[in-house]
Coordinates of N, CA and C in Angstrom, one line a residue:
Chain A
K18 N 1.0 -1.3 0.0 CA 0.0 0.1 0.2 C 1.1 1.3 0.0
Q19 N 0.4 2.2 -0.7 CA 1.2 3.7 -0.9 C 1.4 4.0 0.6
E20 N 2.4 4.7 0.8 CA 2.6 5.3 2.0 C 3.0 7.1 1.7
V21 N 2.2 7.8 2.1 CA 2.6 9.2 1.8 C 3.2 10.0 3.1
T22 N 4.0 10.6 2.9 CA 4.7 11.5 4.6 C 5.1 12.8 4.1
Q23 N 4.7 13.5 5.0 CA 4.9 15.0 4.8 C 5.7 15.6 6.2
I24 N 7.0 15.8 6.3 CA 8.1 16.4 7.1 C 8.4 17.7 6.8
P25 N 8.6 18.6 7.6 CA 7.9 18.5 9.0 C 6.5 18.5 9.1
A26 N 5.6 18.3 10.4 CA 4.4 18.4 10.6 C 4.0 19.7 10.5
A27 N 4.7 20.5 11.3 CA 4.5 21.8 11.1 C 6.0 22.9 11.0
L28 N 5.6 24.1 10.5 CA 6.6 24.9 10.2 C 6.4 26.5 10.1
S29 N 7.2 27.2 10.7 CA 7.1 28.7 11.1 C 8.0 29.3 10.5
V30 N 7.8 30.4 9.8 CA 8.7 31.3 8.9 C 8.3 32.7 9.4
P31 N 9.1 33.8 9.1 CA 9.2 34.9 8.8 C 8.8 35.7 7.7
E32 N 7.8 36.3 7.5 CA 7.3 36.4 6.4 C 8.5 37.2 5.2
G33 N 8.4 36.7 4.1 CA 9.5 37.1 3.0 C 10.1 36.2 2.8
E34 N 10.2 35.0 3.6 CA 11.1 33.9 3.4 C 10.8 33.0 2.5
N35 N 11.9 32.5 1.3 CA 11.5 31.4 0.7 C 11.3 30.1 1.5
L36 N 10.2 29.1 0.9 CA 10.4 27.7 2.1 C 10.1 26.6 1.0
V37 N 10.2 25.5 1.5 CA 10.1 24.3 0.7 C 9.5 23.5 1.5
L38 N 8.5 22.8 1.3 CA 7.4 21.6 1.9 C 8.0 20.5 1.1
N39 N 7.7 19.5 2.0 CA 8.3 18.1 1.5 C 7.3 17.0 1.5
C40 N 7.4 16.3 0.3 CA 6.5 15.3 0.3 C 6.9 13.8 0.2
S41 N 7.0 12.8 0.5 CA 7.6 11.7 0.2 C 6.6 10.1 -0.3
F42 N 6.6 9.5 -0.9 CA 6.0 8.3 -1.4 C 6.8 7.4 -1.6
T43 N 6.0 6.1 -1.1 CA 6.5 5.0 -1.2 C 6.7 4.2 -2.7
D44 N 5.6 4.2 -3.1 CA 5.5 3.7 -4.7 C 5.6 4.8 -5.7
S45 N 6.7 4.3 -6.7 CA 6.9 5.1 -7.4 C 6.0 5.2 -8.5
A46 N 4.8 4.1 -9.0 CA 4.5 3.8 -9.9 C 3.3 4.8 -9.8
I47 N 3.4 6.3 -9.9 CA 2.4 7.2 -9.8 C 2.0 7.8 -11.3
Y48 N 1.4 8.4 -11.6 CA 1.1 9.3 -12.9 C 0.8 10.7 -12.7
N49 N 0.6 11.0 -11.3 CA 0.4 12.3 -10.9 C 0.6 12.8 -9.5
L50 N 1.0 14.0 -9.1 CA 1.0 14.2 -7.7 C 0.1 15.5 -7.5
Q51 N -0.8 15.8 -6.3 CA -1.4 16.9 -6.4 C -1.1 17.7 -5.0
W52 N -0.9 18.9 -5.3 CA -0.6 19.4 -3.8 C -2.0 20.6 -3.4
F53 N -2.5 20.2 -2.0 CA -3.6 21.1 -1.8 C -3.2 21.9 -0.7
R54 N -4.4 22.9 -0.6 CA -3.9 24.0 0.4 C -5.0 23.7 1.2
Q55 N -5.4 23.5 2.8 CA -6.5 23.5 3.4 C -6.6 24.4 4.7
D56 N -7.4 25.6 4.8 CA -7.7 26.7 5.7 C -8.4 25.6 6.5
P57 N -8.4 26.5 7.9 CA -8.9 26.1 9.2 C -10.6 25.8 8.6
G58 N -11.3 25.0 9.1 CA -12.6 24.7 8.9 C -13.0 24.8 7.2
K59 N -12.4 24.4 6.4 CA -12.6 24.8 5.0 C -12.0 23.1 4.5
G60 N -12.6 23.0 3.2 CA -12.3 22.0 2.8 C -10.8 22.4 1.9
L61 N -10.5 21.4 1.0 CA -8.7 21.6 0.5 C -9.2 22.1 -0.9
T62 N -8.3 23.0 -1.4 CA -8.2 23.4 -2.6 C -6.6 23.1 -3.3
S63 N -7.1 22.5 -4.6 CA -6.1 22.3 -5.3 C -5.2 23.3 -5.9
L64 N -3.9 23.4 -5.6 CA -2.8 24.5 -5.9 C -2.0 23.9 -7.0
L65 N -1.5 22.7 -7.3 CA -1.2 22.2 -8.1 C -1.0 20.8 -8.6
L66 N -1.1 20.2 -9.9 CA -1.2 19.0 -10.4 C 0.2 18.5 -11.3
I67 N 0.9 18.0 -10.8 CA 2.1 17.5 -11.7 C 2.3 16.2 -12.0
Q68 N 2.0 16.4 -13.7 CA 2.1 14.8 -14.2 C 3.3 14.2 -13.9
S69 N 3.4 12.9 -14.0 CA 4.4 11.8 -13.8 C 5.5 12.2 -14.9
S70 N 5.0 12.9 -15.9 CA 6.1 13.2 -17.2 C 6.9 14.6 -16.8
Q71 N 6.2 15.1 -16.1 CA 6.7 16.6 -15.7 C 7.8 16.6 -14.6
R72 N 8.8 17.6 -14.5 CA 9.7 17.5 -13.5 C 9.0 18.5 -12.4
E73 N 8.3 20.0 -13.0 CA 8.1 21.0 -12.5 C 6.7 21.3 -12.7
Q74 N 6.0 22.4 -12.2 CA 5.0 22.8 -12.6 C 4.8 23.6 -11.6
T75 N 4.5 25.2 -12.3 CA 4.8 26.4 -11.5 C 2.9 27.1 -11.6
S76 N 2.7 28.1 -10.4 CA 1.5 28.7 -10.4 C 2.1 29.7 -9.6
G77 N 2.2 31.1 -10.1 CA 2.5 32.3 -9.3 C 3.7 32.2 -8.5
R78 N 3.6 32.2 -7.2 CA 4.7 31.8 -6.3 C 4.7 30.5 -6.1
L79 N 4.3 29.8 -6.5 CA 4.6 28.2 -6.1 C 5.2 27.6 -7.0
N80 N 6.2 26.8 -7.0 CA 6.6 25.5 -7.9 C 6.9 24.2 -7.1
A81 N 6.2 23.5 -7.7 CA 6.1 21.9 -7.3 C 7.2 21.2 -8.3
S82 N 8.0 20.4 -7.5 CA 9.1 19.5 -8.6 C 8.4 18.4 -8.0
L83 N 8.6 17.2 -8.9 CA 8.4 15.8 -8.8 C 9.5 15.0 -9.2
D84 N 10.2 14.0 -8.2 CA 11.5 13.1 -8.6 C 10.7 11.7 -8.0
K85 N 10.3 11.3 -9.3 CA 9.5 9.7 -9.2 C 10.6 8.5 -8.8
S86 N 11.6 8.3 -9.2 CA 12.8 7.7 -9.1 C 13.2 7.6 -7.4
S87 N 13.0 8.7 -6.9 CA 13.7 9.1 -5.3 C 12.3 8.9 -4.6
G88 N 10.9 9.1 -5.0 CA 9.7 9.2 -4.1 C 9.7 10.7 -3.6
R89 N 9.8 11.5 -4.1 CA 9.9 12.6 -3.5 C 9.1 13.6 -4.3
S90 N 8.4 14.6 -3.5 CA 8.0 16.0 -4.3 C 8.4 17.1 -3.1
T91 N 8.7 18.0 -4.1 CA 8.5 19.2 -3.3 C 7.7 20.7 -3.6
L92 N 7.1 21.4 -2.8 CA 6.5 22.6 -2.8 C 7.2 23.6 -2.4
Y93 N 7.8 24.4 -3.4 CA 8.4 25.8 -2.9 C 7.5 26.8 -2.9
I94 N 7.6 27.6 -1.9 CA 6.7 28.6 -2.0 C 7.7 30.0 -1.9
A95 N 7.7 30.9 -2.8 CA 8.5 31.9 -2.7 C 8.0 33.3 -2.1
A96 N 8.9 34.2 -1.7 CA 8.3 35.3 -0.9 C 6.9 35.3 -0.1
S97 N 7.3 34.3 0.8 CA 6.1 34.0 1.7 C 5.2 35.3 2.4
Q98 N 3.9 35.1 2.6 CA 3.2 36.1 2.9 C 2.2 35.5 4.0
P99 N 1.7 36.0 5.0 CA 0.7 35.7 6.3 C -0.1 34.9 5.6
G100 N -1.0 35.4 4.4 CA -1.8 34.7 4.2 C -1.8 33.2 3.0
D101 N -0.5 33.0 3.3 CA -0.2 31.7 3.0 C -0.5 30.6 4.1
S102 N -0.5 31.0 5.0 CA -0.7 30.3 6.4 C -1.7 29.3 6.2
A103 N -1.6 27.8 6.4 CA -2.7 26.9 6.2 C -1.8 25.7 6.3
T104 N -2.6 24.4 6.1 CA -2.2 23.4 5.8 C -1.9 22.6 4.6
Y105 N -0.9 22.2 3.9 CA -0.5 21.9 2.8 C -0.6 20.6 2.9
L106 N -1.1 20.0 2.1 CA -1.1 18.3 1.8 C -1.0 18.1 0.3
C107 N 0.1 17.0 0.3 CA 0.1 16.4 -1.1 C -0.5 15.0 -1.3
A108 N -1.2 14.5 -2.5 CA -2.1 13.3 -2.7 C -1.4 12.7 -3.7
V109 N -1.6 11.3 -3.4 CA -0.9 10.6 -5.1 C -2.3 9.6 -5.5
P110 N -2.5 9.4 -6.6 CA -3.4 8.4 -7.1 C -3.1 7.1 -7.1
R111 N -3.6 6.0 -6.8 CA -3.4 4.9 -7.7 C -3.1 4.5 -9.0
P112 N -2.6 3.3 -9.5 CA -2.4 3.7 -11.1 C -3.7 3.7 -11.8
T113 N -5.0 2.9 -10.9 CA -6.1 3.1 -11.6 C -6.8 4.5 -11.6
G114 N -6.5 5.2 -10.8 CA -6.8 6.5 -10.4 C -8.2 6.9 -9.8
N115 N -8.5 5.7 -9.1 CA -9.9 5.7 -8.5 C -9.9 5.7 -6.9
Q116 N -8.6 5.6 -6.6 CA -8.1 6.1 -5.1 C -7.1 7.0 -4.9
F117 N -7.3 7.5 -3.8 CA -5.8 8.7 -3.4 C -5.8 8.5 -2.3
Y118 N -4.0 8.8 -2.0 CA -3.6 8.5 -0.5 C -3.2 9.7 -0.5
F119 N -3.4 10.4 0.9 CA -3.4 12.0 1.3 C -2.0 11.6 2.3
G120 N -0.7 12.5 2.5 CA -0.4 12.8 3.6 C -0.7 13.2 4.5
T121 N -0.1 13.7 5.8 CA -0.9 14.0 7.0 C -0.7 15.6 6.8
G122 N 0.3 16.2 6.0 CA 0.1 17.5 6.0 C 1.2 18.4 6.7
T123 N 1.6 19.7 6.2 CA 2.3 20.3 6.9 C 1.7 22.0 6.9
S124 N 1.6 22.0 8.3 CA 1.1 23.1 9.0 C 2.0 24.3 8.9
L125 N 1.8 25.4 8.0 CA 2.6 26.5 7.7 C 2.2 27.6 8.5
T126 N 3.2 28.1 9.2 CA 2.6 29.5 9.4 C 3.3 30.8 9.5
V127 N 3.0 31.5 8.7 CA 3.9 32.8 7.9 C 3.8 34.2 9.3
I128 N 5.0 34.5 9.8 CA 4.7 35.4 10.7 C 4.9 36.6 10.2
P129 N 4.1 37.6 10.3 CA 4.5 38.9 9.8 C 5.5 39.6 10.5
Chain B
E30 N -21.3 29.5 -10.3 CA -19.5 29.1 -9.8 C -19.6 27.5 -9.8
A31 N -18.6 26.9 -10.3 CA -18.0 25.6 -10.2 C -17.9 25.4 -8.6
Q32 N -18.5 24.3 -8.1 CA -18.5 24.1 -6.6 C -18.7 22.6 -6.5
V33 N -18.4 22.3 -5.5 CA -18.9 20.9 -4.8 C -19.6 21.5 -3.3
T34 N -21.0 21.0 -2.9 CA -21.6 21.4 -1.8 C -21.9 20.2 -1.1
Q35 N -22.0 20.6 0.1 CA -22.1 19.2 1.1 C -22.8 20.1 2.3
N36 N -23.8 19.4 2.5 CA -24.9 19.8 3.7 C -25.1 18.7 4.7
P37 N -25.3 18.9 5.8 CA -24.9 20.4 6.4 C -23.5 20.5 6.6
R38 N -23.4 21.3 7.4 CA -21.6 21.7 7.8 C -21.6 21.0 8.9
Y39 N -22.7 21.4 9.8 CA -22.1 20.7 11.2 C -23.7 19.9 11.4
L40 N -23.1 18.8 12.2 CA -24.4 17.8 12.4 C -23.8 16.9 14.1
I41 N -24.7 17.1 14.6 CA -24.7 16.7 16.1 C -25.7 15.5 16.3
T42 N -25.4 14.2 16.5 CA -26.5 13.1 16.6 C -26.2 12.1 17.8
V43 N -27.1 11.4 17.9 CA -26.9 10.2 19.1 C -26.6 9.0 18.1
T44 N -26.3 8.0 18.9 CA -25.6 6.7 18.4 C -26.6 5.8 17.9
G45 N -26.7 5.5 16.5 CA -28.0 4.8 16.0 C -29.0 5.4 15.3
K46 N -29.0 6.4 15.3 CA -29.8 7.4 14.3 C -29.4 7.7 12.9
K47 N -30.1 6.7 12.4 CA -29.5 7.1 10.8 C -29.4 8.8 10.2
L48 N -28.6 8.9 9.3 CA -28.7 10.1 8.8 C -27.6 10.2 7.6
T49 N -28.1 11.1 6.7 CA -27.3 11.3 5.6 C -27.0 12.6 5.5
V50 N -25.7 12.5 5.2 CA -24.9 14.1 4.4 C -24.9 14.0 3.3
T51 N -25.3 15.2 2.3 CA -25.5 15.3 1.0 C -24.2 15.8 0.2
C52 N -24.0 15.8 -0.4 CA -23.3 16.1 -1.9 C -23.4 16.7 -2.9
S53 N -23.5 17.4 -3.7 CA -23.7 17.9 -5.0 C -22.5 18.7 -5.4
Q54 N -22.4 18.4 -7.1 CA -21.2 19.1 -7.7 C -22.0 19.6 -9.0
N55 N -21.5 20.7 -9.6 CA -22.1 21.4 -10.8 C -21.0 21.1 -11.9
M56 N -20.2 20.6 -11.9 CA -18.9 20.4 -12.9 C -19.4 19.4 -13.9
N57 N -20.1 18.5 -13.8 CA -20.4 17.3 -14.4 C -19.6 16.7 -14.4
H58 N -18.4 16.5 -13.2 CA -17.6 15.4 -13.0 C -18.0 14.0 -12.7
E59 N -17.4 13.1 -13.5 CA -17.6 11.7 -13.6 C -17.4 11.0 -11.8
Y60 N -16.2 11.4 -11.5 CA -15.6 10.9 -10.5 C -16.0 11.6 -9.0
M61 N -16.5 10.7 -8.1 CA -16.7 11.2 -6.8 C -16.2 10.6 -5.4
S62 N -15.8 11.2 -4.7 CA -15.3 10.4 -3.3 C -15.9 11.0 -2.0
W63 N -15.7 10.2 -1.3 CA -16.1 10.5 0.4 C -14.6 10.3 0.9
Y64 N -14.1 11.1 2.0 CA -13.1 11.0 3.0 C -13.3 11.6 4.2
R65 N -12.8 10.9 5.2 CA -12.8 11.3 6.6 C -11.4 11.9 7.1
Q66 N -11.7 13.0 7.7 CA -10.0 13.4 8.2 C -9.9 13.6 9.6
D67 N -9.2 12.7 10.0 CA -9.1 12.9 11.8 C -7.5 13.0 12.2
P68 N -7.3 13.6 12.9 CA -6.3 14.0 13.6 C -5.4 13.1 13.7
G69 N -4.0 13.2 13.2 CA -3.2 11.9 13.1 C -3.1 11.1 12.2
L70 N -4.3 11.2 11.5 CA -4.6 9.9 10.7 C -4.7 10.3 9.1
G71 N -5.2 11.7 9.1 CA -4.7 12.2 7.6 C -6.3 12.0 7.0
L72 N -6.4 12.3 5.9 CA -7.3 11.8 5.1 C -7.5 10.6 4.5
R73 N -8.8 9.8 4.9 CA -8.6 8.5 4.6 C -10.3 8.3 3.2
Q74 N -10.0 7.5 2.3 CA -10.9 7.2 1.6 C -12.1 6.4 2.1
I75 N -13.6 6.6 1.9 CA -14.6 5.7 2.5 C -15.2 5.0 1.3
Y76 N -15.6 5.7 0.4 CA -16.0 5.3 -0.7 C -15.7 6.1 -2.2
Y77 N -16.0 5.6 -3.3 CA -15.6 6.5 -4.4 C -16.7 5.9 -5.6
S78 N -17.2 6.8 -6.6 CA -17.6 6.4 -7.8 C -17.2 6.9 -8.9
M79 N -17.2 5.9 -10.0 CA -16.5 6.2 -11.4 C -17.7 7.0 -12.2
N80 N -18.7 6.6 -11.9 CA -19.7 7.4 -12.5 C -21.2 6.6 -12.2
V81 N -22.6 7.1 -12.5 CA -23.5 6.8 -12.3 C -23.8 5.5 -12.0
E82 N -24.4 5.1 -10.6 CA -24.6 3.4 -10.4 C -23.5 2.6 -10.1
V83 N -22.0 3.1 -10.5 CA -20.9 2.8 -10.0 C -20.0 3.1 -8.7
T84 N -20.3 2.4 -7.6 CA -19.7 2.8 -6.5 C -18.7 1.7 -6.1
D85 N -17.5 1.9 -5.0 CA -16.5 1.0 -4.8 C -15.8 1.3 -3.5
K86 N -15.6 0.3 -2.7 CA -15.2 0.7 -1.2 C -13.8 1.3 -1.5
G87 N -13.7 2.3 -0.5 CA -12.1 3.1 -0.3 C -11.6 2.2 0.9
D88 N -10.7 2.8 2.0 CA -10.0 2.3 2.8 C -10.7 1.9 4.0
V89 N -11.8 2.6 4.2 CA -12.3 2.5 5.6 C -14.0 2.7 5.2
P90 N -14.7 1.7 4.4 CA -15.9 1.9 4.3 C -17.0 0.9 5.2
E91 N -16.5 0.6 6.1 CA -17.5 0.1 7.4 C -18.2 1.3 7.8
G92 N -19.3 0.7 8.3 CA -20.3 1.5 8.8 C -20.8 2.6 7.7
Y93 N -20.8 2.6 6.5 CA -21.2 3.6 5.6 C -21.8 2.9 4.5
K94 N -22.8 3.7 3.7 CA -23.2 3.2 2.5 C -23.3 4.9 1.9
V95 N -23.4 4.3 0.4 CA -23.3 5.5 -0.7 C -24.2 4.9 -1.6
S96 N -24.8 6.0 -2.5 CA -25.4 5.8 -3.8 C -24.9 7.0 -4.5
R97 N -25.2 6.7 -6.2 CA -24.9 7.7 -7.0 C -26.2 7.1 -8.5
K98 N -27.1 8.0 -8.0 CA -28.5 7.7 -9.0 C -28.4 8.7 -9.9
E99 N -27.7 9.8 -9.5 CA -27.8 10.6 -10.5 C -26.1 11.5 -10.7
K100 N -25.3 11.9 -11.8 CA -24.2 12.3 -12.0 C -23.7 13.4 -10.8
R101 N -24.6 14.2 -10.5 CA -24.1 15.2 -9.8 C -24.8 15.4 -8.1
N102 N -25.1 13.9 -8.0 CA -25.1 13.8 -6.3 C -24.5 12.5 -5.8
F103 N -23.8 12.5 -4.8 CA -23.8 11.4 -4.3 C -23.2 11.3 -2.6
P104 N -24.8 11.2 -2.2 CA -25.2 10.9 -0.1 C -24.2 10.0 0.1
L105 N -23.7 10.5 1.6 CA -23.0 9.6 2.4 C -24.1 9.3 3.5
I106 N -24.2 7.9 3.7 CA -25.4 7.8 4.9 C -24.9 6.6 5.7
L107 N -25.2 6.8 6.8 CA -25.1 6.5 8.1 C -25.9 5.6 8.7
E108 N -26.2 4.4 8.3 CA -27.4 3.7 9.0 C -27.3 3.5 10.5
S109 N -26.6 3.4 11.3 CA -26.7 3.4 12.5 C -25.2 4.0 13.2
P110 N -25.2 5.1 13.1 CA -23.7 6.0 13.8 C -23.7 5.7 14.7
S111 N -21.9 5.5 15.0 CA -21.4 5.2 16.3 C -20.5 6.6 16.8
P112 N -20.0 6.4 18.1 CA -19.0 7.6 18.3 C -17.9 7.5 17.1
N113 N -17.3 6.5 17.0 CA -15.9 6.7 16.4 C -16.3 6.8 15.0
Q114 N -17.2 7.2 14.8 CA -17.6 8.0 13.3 C -17.7 9.4 13.4
T115 N -17.2 9.9 14.6 CA -17.2 11.3 14.9 C -16.0 11.8 14.0
S116 N -16.1 12.9 13.1 CA -14.7 12.9 12.2 C -15.2 14.3 11.2
L117 N -14.3 15.0 10.6 CA -14.8 15.5 9.4 C -14.9 15.0 8.2
Y118 N -15.8 15.0 7.6 CA -15.9 14.5 6.4 C -15.9 15.4 5.0
F119 N -15.8 15.0 4.1 CA -15.3 15.7 2.7 C -15.9 15.0 1.8
C120 N -16.2 15.7 0.9 CA -16.6 15.2 -0.4 C -15.7 15.7 -1.5
A121 N -15.3 14.8 -2.7 CA -14.7 15.4 -3.5 C -15.2 14.8 -5.0
S122 N -14.9 15.6 -5.9 CA -14.9 15.0 -7.2 C -13.9 15.6 -8.4
S123 N -14.1 14.9 -9.6 CA -13.1 15.3 -10.5 C -13.4 15.0 -11.6
F124 N -12.7 15.2 -12.6 CA -12.9 14.4 -14.3 C -12.4 12.9 -14.3
G125 N -11.5 12.5 -13.3 CA -11.0 11.6 -13.2 C -9.5 11.7 -14.0
G126 N -8.8 10.3 -13.6 CA -7.5 10.8 -14.3 C -6.5 11.8 -13.8
N127 N -6.1 12.4 -14.8 CA -5.0 13.6 -14.5 C -6.2 14.7 -14.1
S128 N -6.9 14.8 -13.5 CA -7.6 16.2 -13.4 C -7.8 16.6 -11.8
P129 N -7.7 17.7 -11.5 CA -7.6 17.9 -10.1 C -8.9 17.6 -9.3
L130 N -9.0 17.3 -8.1 CA -9.7 16.8 -7.2 C -10.5 18.5 -6.5
H131 N -11.7 18.6 -6.7 CA -12.3 19.5 -6.2 C -12.9 19.0 -4.4
F132 N -13.2 19.6 -3.8 CA -13.3 19.2 -2.4 C -14.5 20.4 -2.1
G133 N -15.5 20.0 -1.3 CA -16.2 20.7 -0.6 C -15.7 21.0 0.4
N134 N -16.7 21.9 1.2 CA -16.3 22.6 2.9 C -16.3 21.9 3.8
G135 N -16.5 20.6 3.8 CA -16.5 19.7 4.8 C -17.7 19.6 5.6
T136 N -18.1 18.5 6.4 CA -19.4 18.2 7.4 C -18.4 17.7 8.7
R137 N -18.5 18.7 9.7 CA -18.4 18.1 11.0 C -19.2 17.4 11.6
L138 N -19.0 15.8 12.0 CA -20.0 15.2 12.4 C -19.6 14.6 13.9
T139 N -20.9 14.6 14.6 CA -20.4 14.6 16.1 C -21.2 13.5 16.8
V140 N -20.9 12.2 16.8 CA -21.8 11.4 17.3 C -21.5 11.0 18.6
T141 N -22.9 11.1 19.6 CA -22.9 10.9 21.1 C -23.4 9.7 21.7

């Protein structure tokens, strides 16, 4: 069974700092990986979906990378802002695409 | 506005009293799914549906039922709720395959 791990569980940084969130997975037979953001009391919002054939995907200040061979993905956030404070989760699908495995998330706090 | 709508947002009930949590999406998505989120355990898939009248078990289906009679709706049914089903529940949908997952805002269920 696929296991998805996110370390650290919590991260606190000063505003303006660039930061990297990590996601590791045990089974490299994935065809995409998604990064989500979850605000307190809210659902998950899809940030980036990176295909297995891609190495990077960018949206604004966010950049996600994927290295299937090492079972790792990173989410890079440039010039962090207090509004970036949230929990960030990664998820990978089974090859059939009908089940998803989520990491337990990294809780990010950006201090003004 | 494209969205996944869950109702109710909050629900407190007693052991054994049947309840239904509704989920509706307006994006014509084939794939719909239910998750529960618990501290330290992350998001776990309960049931999913690839299309109308097609449903299958996720990782934690015990004590839950679903139905998919219409493409847009995917209700979650707890026939006889128990306290261990106290959790935060999310409905999600997508076009399947390599498309992003869209989540509802969640239903916080408490069973006493």
